[in-house]
Amino acid sequence: MLTIPCPWCGERDVHEFRSGGEAHLKRESRTDNLSDAEWADFLFLRANPKGEHAERWYHVHGCRRWFNAVRNTHTDTILAVYKPGEAKSEVSQ
Amino acid sequence: MRRYSILALARNALGYHEGWERAWRAPEPKPEYDAIIVGGGGHGLATAYYLAKEHGITNVAVLEKGWLGGGNTGRNTTIVRSNYLWDESAALYEHSLKIWEGLSQELNYNVMFSQRGVMNLAHNLHDLRELKRRAHANRLNGIDCDFLSREQVGEYCPLINLSPDIRHPVLGATLQRRGGVARHDAVAWGFARAADARGVDIIQNCEVTGILREGGRVTGVETSRGTIRAKKIGLVTAGHSSVLAGMAGIRLPVESHPLQALVSEPVKPILDTVVMSNTVHAYVSQSDKGEMVIGAGIDPYVSYSQRGGFNVVQDTLHAIVEMFPMFSRLRMLRQWGGIVDTCPDASPILSKTPIEGLYINCGWGTGGFKATPGSGHVFAHTIARDEPHPLNAPFSLERFTTGRLVDEHGAAAVAH
Ligand SMILES: Cc1cc2nc3c(=O)[nH]c(=O)nc-3n(C[C@H](O)[C@H](O)[C@H](O)COP(=O)(O)OP(=O)(O)OC[C@H]3O[C@@H](n4cnc5c(N)ncnc54)[C@H](O)[C@@H]3O)c2cc1C
Ligand SMILES: [Zn+2]
């Protein structure tokens, strides 16, 4: 993975981006309603798959906008990129 | 096992070195064992060795999907030290360092442990405070640690660039003189040979593909070489820990990242210690062959590619060349990556799991080589007694729910 296609700017060197980790994590707005185990799940437990991974990226040295990508973590091939708010792309089943 | 000695060397020299026996057998897997260790890296092999030696459990198999030490054990930059901040970690890493000091004798295998000192550099006021705090904490825990001024750094390691007007000037350092490096493959091979001599079956090219359970407890594993049963199973698969735990339906607080290293062409001895810098993210030592062994920071995204990005190598070399301007003319020979299992608190997990008979040893991230013997020692205890050794009790899976984290991001040397 030498380049990443930013959905706003197009293909750019990987050096311009910052990884934001697993995408689509949902933070409960009333965290005081969560049990310790549920809170630990949100804070610490991650999918960490060997295969398709939905993740966030930040184009820090470019448009400075966030977006999502689906990448195969075994081959580091990016399968899709999509903007925040858009549904996880069709590519990932 | 025929012991290695000067006499054995002489005897075999007379026979043109054709009489050496294999270092370990290559047995076919049995249908059932008392315990199975998944992962033939240093930690898995050490666990098997101590199960046999300390607990009399010799009907054990180590299952390795590739070759022994082909994971992070054979890919790491081999720095060994115990200068961690918190009491819990200091005790665990120091336990390991003490075993290192007698390990070649114990295993009858030269692991080439060389206590040449490990220096951690400070580049700004925050670093200075942080390192001094850690030096004091180390001493309170009976761990050797000196604090060096900028001038003393220059005396101890004259190669370092002490110029005050570089981007990250060197302001001081801690020095653990008992720290150093070891020969990574020898650690895997030494533990394998010693475990094999006590009856442990070491089975390479055997990938675990499933974990069998009945009523909340483990009963065995599916492998590329058939089903193998056991009532106790230890998972010691570093970068692949989430994959293995996932086979048993367990989610881990671990993420897998590439960590890269590279070596230069060999040159005459010029660097006789280990130099590490947290701030600029680079560490370097010189191997006995003369190569500069250089470690980078992790690639920041989750990956199992064992490769990593070129930009990370570039950043590391920028830092190395600023610290050691004369290295700018060295050519690099090889570069590689390993997949490290990072934990949110930069401390390992050595723990029972919610499944009876299933134990996990992971989360060592960028710094588990130094802990290989101690980790195997306490993990064997955990498996044999079905309860943690006092030294690994704080490193349970539950700490992420109770909040009793052991935050070692400062001492971990590679940020993540
Ligand atoms: C570039 C680099 C530099 C490092 N530098 C240092 C350092 O200077 N000092 C330090 O202390 N630490 C360092 N580390 C970290 C250290 O290497 C690791 O923490 C340590 O070696 C882990 O040992 P292990 O035995 O747990 O894992 P590994 O040696 O990775 O062994 C795990 C084994 O499990 C096997 N496996 C995986 N899946 C399966 C399966 N399904 N079935 C069967 N087997 C399986 C793998 O093939 C592998 O051999 C570094 C790591 C890297 C990558
Ligand atoms: Zn952009």
Coordinates of C-alpha atoms and ligand atoms in Angstrom, one line a residue:
Chain A
M1 CA 0.0 0.0 0.0
L2 CA 2.0 3.0 -1.3
T3 CA -1.0 5.2 -2.1
I4 CA -4.5 5.7 -0.8
P5 CA -7.4 7.1 -2.9
C6 CA -8.9 9.9 -0.9
P7 CA -12.5 10.2 -1.9
W8 CA -12.1 14.0 -2.1
C9 CA -8.6 14.4 -3.5
G10 CA -7.9 11.2 -5.4
E11 CA -4.9 8.9 -5.1
R12 CA -2.1 10.3 -2.8
D13 CA 1.0 9.0 -1.1
V14 CA 0.3 7.0 2.1
H15 CA 2.6 9.4 4.0
E16 CA -0.1 12.1 3.7
F17 CA -2.6 10.1 5.7
R18 CA -3.1 9.2 9.4
S19 CA -4.8 5.9 10.3
G20 CA -7.9 6.3 12.5
G21 CA -8.5 2.6 13.4
E22 CA -11.7 0.5 13.1
A23 CA -14.6 2.3 11.6
H24 CA -18.3 2.4 12.6
L25 CA -17.7 2.0 16.4
K26 CA -20.8 3.4 18.1
R27 CA -20.4 5.3 21.3
E28 CA -23.4 5.1 23.7
S29 CA -24.4 8.7 24.5
R30 CA -25.3 7.8 28.1
T31 CA -22.1 5.9 29.0
D32 CA -23.2 5.7 32.6
N33 CA -25.9 3.2 31.5
L34 CA -23.2 0.8 30.3
S35 CA -21.8 -2.0 32.4
D36 CA -18.1 -2.2 32.9
A37 CA -17.9 -5.0 30.3
E38 CA -19.8 -3.0 27.7
W39 CA -17.7 0.1 28.3
A40 CA -14.5 -2.1 28.0
D41 CA -15.8 -3.5 24.8
F42 CA -16.2 0.0 23.3
L43 CA -12.9 1.3 24.6
F44 CA -10.6 -1.7 24.0
L45 CA -12.0 -4.6 22.0
R46 CA -11.4 -4.4 18.3
A47 CA -12.2 -6.7 15.3
N48 CA -8.6 -6.9 14.2
P49 CA -9.4 -9.3 11.4
K50 CA -7.0 -11.0 9.0
G51 CA -9.1 -10.0 5.9
E52 CA -11.5 -7.2 5.2
H53 CA -11.4 -4.4 7.6
A54 CA -13.6 -1.2 7.6
E55 CA -11.4 1.6 8.9
R56 CA -11.1 5.3 9.2
W57 CA -8.4 7.5 7.6
Y58 CA -7.6 11.1 8.0
H59 CA -6.0 13.0 5.1
V60 CA -3.9 15.1 7.5
H61 CA -1.5 16.5 4.9
G62 CA -4.1 17.1 2.3
C63 CA -7.8 18.1 2.5
R64 CA -7.7 17.4 6.3
R65 CA -10.9 15.4 6.0
W66 CA -11.9 12.0 7.4
F67 CA -13.2 9.1 5.3
N68 CA -13.7 5.4 5.5
A69 CA -12.0 2.6 3.7
V70 CA -12.4 -1.2 3.3
R71 CA -9.0 -2.8 3.1
N72 CA -7.8 -6.4 3.1
T73 CA -5.3 -6.5 6.0
H74 CA -3.6 -9.6 4.7
T75 CA -2.6 -8.1 1.3
D76 CA -3.0 -4.4 2.2
T77 CA -5.2 -3.9 -0.9
I78 CA -7.8 -1.1 -0.5
L79 CA -11.1 -2.4 -1.8
A80 CA -13.2 0.7 -1.4
V81 CA -13.3 4.2 0.0
Y82 CA -16.4 6.1 1.1
K83 CA -17.3 9.3 2.8
P84 CA -18.5 9.6 6.4
G85 CA -22.2 9.0 6.6
E86 CA -22.2 6.7 3.6
A87 CA -23.0 3.1 4.2
K88 CA -20.2 0.5 4.3
S89 CA -19.7 -0.2 0.6
E90 CA -21.1 -3.2 -1.3
V91 CA -17.6 -4.6 -1.8
S92 CA -17.4 -5.9 1.7
Q93 CA -19.9 -8.6 2.3
Chain B
M1 CA 20.2 -35.2 24.3
R2 CA 24.0 -35.2 23.8
R3 CA 25.4 -32.2 25.6
Y4 CA 27.4 -29.6 23.7
S5 CA 30.9 -29.1 25.2
I6 CA 34.4 -28.4 24.2
L7 CA 35.0 -32.2 24.2
A8 CA 32.0 -32.9 22.0
L9 CA 33.4 -30.3 19.6
A10 CA 36.8 -31.9 19.5
R11 CA 35.3 -35.4 19.1
N12 CA 33.1 -34.3 16.2
A13 CA 35.9 -32.4 14.6
L14 CA 37.7 -35.7 14.3
G15 CA 34.7 -37.1 12.5
Y16 CA 34.5 -34.2 10.1
H17 CA 31.4 -32.9 12.0
E18 CA 29.3 -35.6 10.4
G19 CA 28.3 -37.2 13.8
W20 CA 26.2 -34.4 15.3
E21 CA 22.7 -35.6 16.2
R22 CA 19.6 -33.6 15.2
A23 CA 18.9 -30.8 17.7
W24 CA 15.3 -32.0 18.1
R25 CA 13.1 -34.8 16.6
A26 CA 10.5 -34.3 14.0
P27 CA 7.7 -36.5 15.4
E28 CA 4.3 -37.2 13.8
P29 CA 1.5 -35.6 16.0
K30 CA -0.1 -38.0 18.5
P31 CA -3.9 -38.1 18.7
E32 CA -3.8 -36.7 22.2
Y33 CA -1.6 -34.8 24.6
D34 CA -1.9 -33.5 28.1
A35 CA -1.2 -30.0 26.9
I36 CA -0.9 -28.2 23.5
I37 CA 1.0 -25.0 22.9
V38 CA 0.0 -23.2 19.7
G39 CA 2.8 -21.2 18.3
G40 CA 6.5 -22.2 18.0
G41 CA 8.1 -18.8 18.7
G42 CA 10.3 -18.2 21.7
H43 CA 7.4 -17.8 24.2
G44 CA 5.6 -21.0 23.1
L45 CA 8.8 -23.1 23.2
A46 CA 9.8 -21.6 26.6
T47 CA 6.4 -22.4 27.9
A48 CA 6.7 -26.0 26.8
Y49 CA 10.2 -26.3 28.3
Y50 CA 9.1 -25.0 31.7
L51 CA 5.9 -27.2 31.6
A52 CA 8.2 -30.2 31.3
K53 CA 11.0 -29.0 33.6
E54 CA 9.1 -27.3 36.4
H55 CA 5.8 -29.1 36.4
G56 CA 6.6 -32.6 35.1
I57 CA 4.1 -32.2 32.3
T58 CA 6.1 -33.8 29.4
N59 CA 3.3 -35.1 27.2
V60 CA 3.2 -31.8 25.4
A61 CA 3.1 -30.7 21.7
V62 CA 4.1 -27.4 20.3
L63 CA 2.3 -26.8 17.1
E64 CA 3.9 -24.3 14.7
K65 CA 2.3 -23.4 11.3
G66 CA 5.6 -22.5 9.7
W67 CA 9.1 -23.0 11.1
L68 CA 10.4 -22.4 14.6
G69 CA 11.1 -18.8 15.3
G70 CA 9.8 -17.7 11.9
G71 CA 7.5 -15.2 13.6
N72 CA 8.6 -12.2 15.6
T73 CA 11.2 -14.2 17.5
G74 CA 13.3 -14.5 14.3
R75 CA 12.4 -10.9 13.2
N76 CA 13.2 -8.8 16.2
T77 CA 16.1 -6.5 17.0
T78 CA 16.8 -8.6 20.2
I79 CA 17.0 -5.8 22.8
V80 CA 16.8 -7.2 26.3
R81 CA 16.2 -4.9 29.4
S82 CA 14.0 -4.6 32.4
N83 CA 13.7 -0.9 33.0
Y84 CA 9.9 -0.6 33.1
L85 CA 8.0 1.9 35.2
W86 CA 5.4 0.1 37.2
D87 CA 6.1 -2.5 39.9
E88 CA 4.1 -5.2 38.1
S89 CA 6.1 -4.9 34.9
A90 CA 9.4 -4.3 36.6
A91 CA 8.9 -7.6 38.5
L92 CA 7.9 -9.5 35.3
Y93 CA 10.7 -8.2 33.1
E94 CA 13.3 -8.4 35.8
H95 CA 12.3 -12.1 36.5
S96 CA 13.1 -12.6 32.8
L97 CA 16.4 -10.7 32.8
K98 CA 17.6 -12.9 35.7
I99 CA 16.8 -16.0 33.7
W100 CA 18.6 -14.6 30.7
E101 CA 21.8 -14.2 32.8
G102 CA 22.1 -18.0 33.2
L103 CA 20.2 -19.1 30.1
S104 CA 23.0 -20.4 28.0
Q105 CA 24.2 -22.6 30.8
E106 CA 20.7 -23.8 31.6
L107 CA 19.8 -24.8 28.1
N108 CA 23.3 -26.0 27.2
Y109 CA 23.0 -23.7 24.1
N110 CA 24.8 -20.5 23.5
V111 CA 22.1 -17.8 23.2
M112 CA 24.9 -15.2 22.9
F113 CA 23.4 -13.0 25.6
S114 CA 25.6 -10.0 25.6
Q115 CA 25.1 -7.5 28.4
R116 CA 26.5 -4.5 26.6
G117 CA 24.1 -1.9 28.1
V118 CA 21.0 -0.3 26.8
M119 CA 20.8 3.5 26.6
N120 CA 17.5 5.4 26.3
L121 CA 17.9 9.0 25.1
A122 CA 16.2 12.1 26.2
H123 CA 15.6 14.9 23.6
N124 CA 13.5 17.4 25.5
L125 CA 12.5 18.5 29.0
H126 CA 9.6 16.1 29.1
D127 CA 11.9 13.1 28.1
L128 CA 14.3 14.1 30.8
R129 CA 11.6 14.2 33.5
E130 CA 10.1 10.9 32.3
L131 CA 13.4 9.1 32.1
K132 CA 14.5 10.4 35.6
R133 CA 11.2 9.3 37.0
R134 CA 11.7 5.8 35.5
A135 CA 15.3 5.6 36.7
H136 CA 14.1 6.3 40.3
A137 CA 11.3 3.8 40.0
N138 CA 13.7 1.2 38.6
R139 CA 16.1 1.7 41.6
L140 CA 13.3 1.4 44.1
N141 CA 12.5 -2.0 42.5
G142 CA 16.2 -3.1 42.7
I143 CA 16.8 -2.7 39.0
D144 CA 20.1 -1.2 37.9
C145 CA 19.7 2.1 36.1
D146 CA 22.0 5.1 35.8
F147 CA 21.2 8.5 34.6
L148 CA 23.7 10.0 32.2
S149 CA 24.2 13.7 31.5
R150 CA 24.7 14.9 28.0
E151 CA 28.5 14.9 28.5
Q152 CA 28.4 11.4 30.0
V153 CA 26.4 10.2 27.0
G154 CA 29.3 11.4 24.8
E155 CA 31.8 9.6 26.9
Y156 CA 29.9 6.4 27.0
C157 CA 29.0 6.4 23.3
P158 CA 31.3 8.8 21.4
L159 CA 29.5 8.2 18.0
I160 CA 26.3 10.1 19.0
N161 CA 25.8 13.5 17.6
L162 CA 25.7 15.8 20.6
S163 CA 25.3 19.0 18.6
P164 CA 22.8 21.3 20.4
D165 CA 21.3 22.7 17.2
I166 CA 19.9 19.5 15.6
R167 CA 16.1 19.0 15.4
H168 CA 16.1 16.6 18.5
P169 CA 19.2 17.4 20.5
V170 CA 20.4 14.8 23.0
L171 CA 20.0 16.1 26.6
G172 CA 20.8 13.0 28.6
A173 CA 20.0 9.3 28.9
T174 CA 19.2 6.4 31.1
L175 CA 21.6 3.4 31.0
Q176 CA 20.8 -0.1 32.1
R177 CA 24.1 -1.8 32.1
R178 CA 22.7 -5.3 32.6
G179 CA 20.6 -4.9 29.4
G180 CA 21.9 -6.0 26.0
V181 CA 21.1 -8.2 23.1
A182 CA 20.9 -12.0 22.4
R183 CA 20.9 -14.2 19.3
H184 CA 17.2 -14.6 18.5
D185 CA 17.2 -17.9 16.6
A186 CA 19.4 -19.5 19.2
V187 CA 16.7 -18.7 21.8
A188 CA 14.1 -20.5 19.8
W189 CA 16.4 -23.4 19.0
G190 CA 17.8 -23.7 22.5
F191 CA 14.4 -23.9 24.1
A192 CA 13.3 -26.3 21.4
R193 CA 16.2 -28.7 21.9
A194 CA 15.9 -28.6 25.7
A195 CA 12.1 -29.1 25.6
D196 CA 12.5 -32.0 23.1
A197 CA 15.0 -33.6 25.4
R198 CA 12.4 -33.7 28.1
G199 CA 9.9 -35.4 25.8
V200 CA 8.0 -32.4 24.2
D201 CA 6.9 -33.0 20.6
I202 CA 7.8 -30.1 18.4
I203 CA 5.6 -30.2 15.3
Q204 CA 6.4 -27.7 12.5
N205 CA 4.3 -27.1 9.4
C206 CA 1.2 -27.7 11.5
E207 CA -1.4 -24.9 11.3
V208 CA -4.2 -24.7 13.9
T209 CA -7.4 -24.0 12.1
G210 CA -10.0 -24.6 14.8
I211 CA -10.4 -24.9 18.5
L212 CA -12.6 -27.7 19.7
R213 CA -14.8 -27.1 22.7
E214 CA -17.5 -29.0 24.7
G215 CA -19.6 -27.4 27.4
G216 CA -17.4 -24.4 28.0
R217 CA -14.1 -26.2 28.0
V218 CA -11.5 -27.0 25.4
T219 CA -11.0 -30.5 24.1
G220 CA -8.5 -30.1 21.3
V221 CA -7.6 -28.4 18.0
E222 CA -8.2 -28.9 14.3
T223 CA -5.0 -28.6 12.4
S224 CA -3.6 -28.9 8.9
R225 CA -2.4 -32.3 10.1
G226 CA -5.6 -33.6 11.6
T227 CA -7.4 -33.3 14.9
I228 CA -5.3 -33.3 18.0
R229 CA -6.9 -33.5 21.5
A230 CA -5.8 -32.0 24.7
K231 CA -7.6 -30.7 27.9
K232 CA -5.2 -27.8 28.2
I233 CA -4.3 -25.4 25.4
G234 CA -2.0 -22.4 25.5
L235 CA -2.3 -19.8 22.6
V236 CA 1.0 -18.1 22.0
T237 CA 0.7 -16.7 18.5
A238 CA 1.7 -13.0 18.9
G239 CA 0.4 -11.2 15.8
H240 CA -2.2 -13.9 15.1
S241 CA -3.6 -13.9 18.6
S242 CA -6.9 -12.3 17.6
V243 CA -7.3 -14.9 14.8
L244 CA -6.7 -17.8 17.2
A245 CA -8.8 -16.4 20.0
G246 CA -11.5 -15.7 17.4
M247 CA -11.6 -19.5 16.7
A248 CA -12.8 -19.9 20.3
G249 CA -15.2 -17.0 20.1
I250 CA -13.1 -14.7 22.2
R251 CA -12.4 -11.0 21.3
L252 CA -9.2 -9.5 22.4
P253 CA -8.1 -5.9 23.2
V254 CA -5.3 -6.4 20.8
E255 CA -4.4 -4.9 17.4
S256 CA -1.9 -6.4 14.9
H257 CA 0.5 -4.0 13.3
P258 CA 3.6 -4.4 11.1
L259 CA 6.9 -3.6 12.9
Q260 CA 9.9 -3.2 10.6
A261 CA 13.6 -3.5 11.0
L262 CA 16.6 -3.4 8.7
V263 CA 20.3 -4.2 8.8
S264 CA 23.2 -2.5 7.1
E265 CA 26.2 -3.9 5.4
P266 CA 28.7 -5.3 8.0
V267 CA 31.4 -3.0 9.2
K268 CA 34.2 -3.1 11.8
P269 CA 33.0 -2.9 15.4
I270 CA 32.1 0.8 16.1
L271 CA 29.0 0.6 18.4
D272 CA 29.4 -1.4 21.5
T273 CA 26.1 -0.7 23.2
V274 CA 22.4 -0.4 22.4
V275 CA 21.0 3.1 21.7
M276 CA 17.2 3.7 21.8
S277 CA 15.2 6.8 21.3
N278 CA 11.5 7.0 22.0
T279 CA 11.1 10.5 20.7
V280 CA 12.6 10.1 17.3
H281 CA 11.6 6.4 17.1
A282 CA 14.7 4.6 16.3
Y283 CA 17.0 2.1 18.0
V284 CA 20.2 0.6 16.9
S285 CA 22.9 -1.9 17.9
Q286 CA 25.7 -3.6 16.1
S287 CA 25.5 -7.4 15.5
D288 CA 28.4 -9.7 16.0
K289 CA 28.6 -9.9 12.2
G290 CA 29.1 -6.2 12.1
E291 CA 25.7 -5.1 10.7
M292 CA 23.9 -2.2 12.2
V293 CA 20.5 -3.6 13.4
I294 CA 18.0 -0.8 13.2
G295 CA 14.4 -0.9 14.4
A296 CA 11.5 1.4 13.4
G297 CA 8.2 2.5 14.8
I298 CA 5.1 0.4 14.0
D299 CA 3.2 1.0 10.8
P300 CA 0.1 2.7 12.2
Y301 CA -2.6 0.6 10.6
V302 CA -3.8 -2.9 11.3
S303 CA -2.1 -5.3 9.0
Y304 CA -1.0 -8.9 8.7
S305 CA 1.2 -8.4 5.7
Q306 CA 4.6 -8.8 7.4
R307 CA 5.9 -6.1 5.1
G308 CA 5.0 -2.5 6.2
G309 CA 5.3 0.7 4.3
F310 CA 8.5 2.3 2.9
N311 CA 7.7 5.7 4.5
V312 CA 8.2 4.2 8.0
V313 CA 11.7 3.0 7.0
Q314 CA 12.5 6.4 5.6
D315 CA 11.4 8.2 8.8
T316 CA 13.5 5.8 10.9
L317 CA 16.6 6.3 8.8
H318 CA 16.1 10.1 9.0
A319 CA 16.3 9.8 12.8
I320 CA 19.2 7.4 12.7
V321 CA 21.3 9.6 10.5
E322 CA 20.6 12.6 12.7
M323 CA 21.8 10.7 15.7
F324 CA 24.7 9.1 13.9
P325 CA 25.7 11.2 11.0
M326 CA 28.5 8.8 10.0
F327 CA 25.9 6.1 9.3
S328 CA 24.7 8.1 6.3
R329 CA 27.1 6.3 4.1
L330 CA 26.1 2.8 5.2
R331 CA 24.2 0.8 2.7
M332 CA 21.2 -1.2 3.9
L333 CA 21.2 -4.9 3.1
R334 CA 17.9 -6.3 4.2
Q335 CA 14.6 -5.0 5.5
W336 CA 11.6 -7.0 6.8
G337 CA 8.5 -6.7 9.0
G338 CA 6.9 -8.8 11.7
I339 CA 3.3 -8.6 12.9
V340 CA 3.2 -7.4 16.5
D341 CA 0.1 -7.6 18.8
T342 CA -0.2 -4.3 20.6
C343 CA -2.3 -3.9 23.7
P344 CA -4.0 -0.6 24.8
D345 CA -1.8 -0.3 27.8
A346 CA 1.4 -1.5 26.1
S347 CA 1.5 -4.5 28.6
P348 CA 1.1 -8.2 27.8
I349 CA -1.8 -10.5 28.5
L350 CA -0.8 -13.8 30.3
S351 CA -4.1 -15.1 31.4
K352 CA -6.8 -17.7 31.8
T353 CA -9.7 -17.2 29.5
P354 CA -13.5 -17.5 29.9
I355 CA -13.1 -21.0 28.4
E356 CA -11.9 -23.7 30.8
G357 CA -8.5 -25.1 29.9
L358 CA -7.7 -22.4 27.4
Y359 CA -4.9 -20.0 28.2
I360 CA -3.5 -17.0 26.3
N361 CA -0.1 -15.4 26.2
C362 CA -0.1 -12.4 23.9
G363 CA -0.1 -8.6 23.6
W364 CA 3.7 -8.3 23.9
G365 CA 3.6 -6.0 21.0
T366 CA 6.9 -4.4 20.1
G367 CA 8.8 -5.6 23.1
G368 CA 8.4 -9.3 24.1
F369 CA 11.7 -10.8 23.0
K370 CA 13.3 -9.6 26.3
A371 CA 10.5 -11.4 28.2
T372 CA 10.8 -14.8 26.5
P373 CA 12.2 -16.9 29.3
G374 CA 10.3 -15.3 32.1
S375 CA 7.0 -15.3 30.1
G376 CA 7.4 -19.0 29.4
H377 CA 8.2 -19.7 33.0
V378 CA 5.1 -18.0 34.5
F379 CA 2.8 -19.1 31.7
A380 CA 3.7 -22.7 32.2
H381 CA 2.8 -22.2 35.9
T382 CA -0.6 -20.7 34.8
I383 CA -1.3 -23.7 32.6
A384 CA -0.1 -26.4 35.0
R385 CA -1.8 -25.0 38.1
D386 CA -4.8 -23.5 36.3
E387 CA -4.1 -20.2 38.2
P388 CA -1.6 -17.4 37.5
H389 CA 1.8 -17.2 39.0
P390 CA 1.9 -14.1 41.3
L391 CA 4.1 -12.4 38.7
N392 CA 1.5 -12.6 35.9
A393 CA -1.6 -12.2 38.0
P394 CA -1.8 -8.5 37.2
F395 CA -1.6 -9.2 33.4
S396 CA -5.1 -10.8 33.1
L397 CA -7.7 -10.3 30.5
E398 CA -10.0 -8.9 33.2
R399 CA -7.9 -5.8 33.7
F400 CA -9.5 -4.2 30.7
T401 CA -12.9 -4.5 32.4
T402 CA -11.8 -3.7 36.0
G403 CA -9.6 -0.8 34.8
R404 CA -6.5 -2.0 36.5
L405 CA -4.3 -1.3 33.4
V406 CA -0.5 -1.4 33.6
D407 CA 0.3 1.6 31.4
E408 CA 3.8 1.1 30.0
H409 CA 3.6 3.4 27.0
G410 CA 6.6 5.3 28.3
A411 CA 8.8 2.3 28.8
A412 CA 7.7 0.4 25.7
A413 CA 10.1 2.4 23.5
V414 CA 8.0 2.1 20.4
A415 CA 4.9 4.2 20.5
H416 CA 1.5 2.8 19.4
Ligands
LIG1 C1 11.0 -5.8 13.8 C2 10.7 -6.2 15.3 C3 11.6 -5.7 16.2 C4 11.4 -6.1 17.6 N1 12.4 -5.7 18.5 C5 12.3 -6.2 19.7 C6 13.4 -5.9 20.7 O1 14.4 -5.3 20.3 N2 13.2 -6.3 21.9 C7 12.1 -7.0 22.4 O2 12.1 -7.4 23.5 N3 11.1 -7.3 21.5 C8 11.2 -6.9 20.2 N4 10.2 -7.2 19.3 C9 9.0 -8.0 19.8 C10 9.3 -9.5 19.9 O3 9.8 -9.9 18.7 C11 8.0 -10.2 20.2 O4 7.3 -9.7 21.3 C12 8.3 -11.7 20.6 O5 9.3 -12.2 19.8 C13 7.1 -12.5 20.5 O6 7.4 -13.9 20.7 P1 6.3 -15.0 20.5 O7 7.0 -16.3 20.7 O8 5.2 -14.7 21.4 O9 5.8 -14.8 19.0 P2 6.3 -15.3 17.6 O10 7.8 -15.5 17.6 O11 5.7 -14.4 16.5 O12 5.7 -16.7 17.5 C14 4.3 -17.0 17.3 C15 4.2 -18.2 16.3 O13 2.9 -18.6 16.2 C16 2.8 -19.1 14.9 N5 1.4 -19.2 14.5 C17 0.5 -18.2 14.2 N6 -0.7 -18.7 13.9 C18 -0.6 -20.0 14.0 C19 -1.5 -21.1 13.8 N7 -2.8 -20.8 13.4 N8 -1.1 -22.3 14.1 C20 0.1 -22.6 14.5 N9 1.0 -21.6 14.7 C21 0.7 -20.4 14.4 C22 3.6 -18.2 14.1 O14 4.0 -18.8 12.8 C23 4.8 -17.9 15.0 O15 5.9 -18.7 14.7 C24 10.3 -6.9 18.0 C25 9.4 -7.3 17.0 C26 9.6 -7.0 15.6 C27 8.7 -7.5 14.6
ZN2 ZN -8.1 14.4 0.7

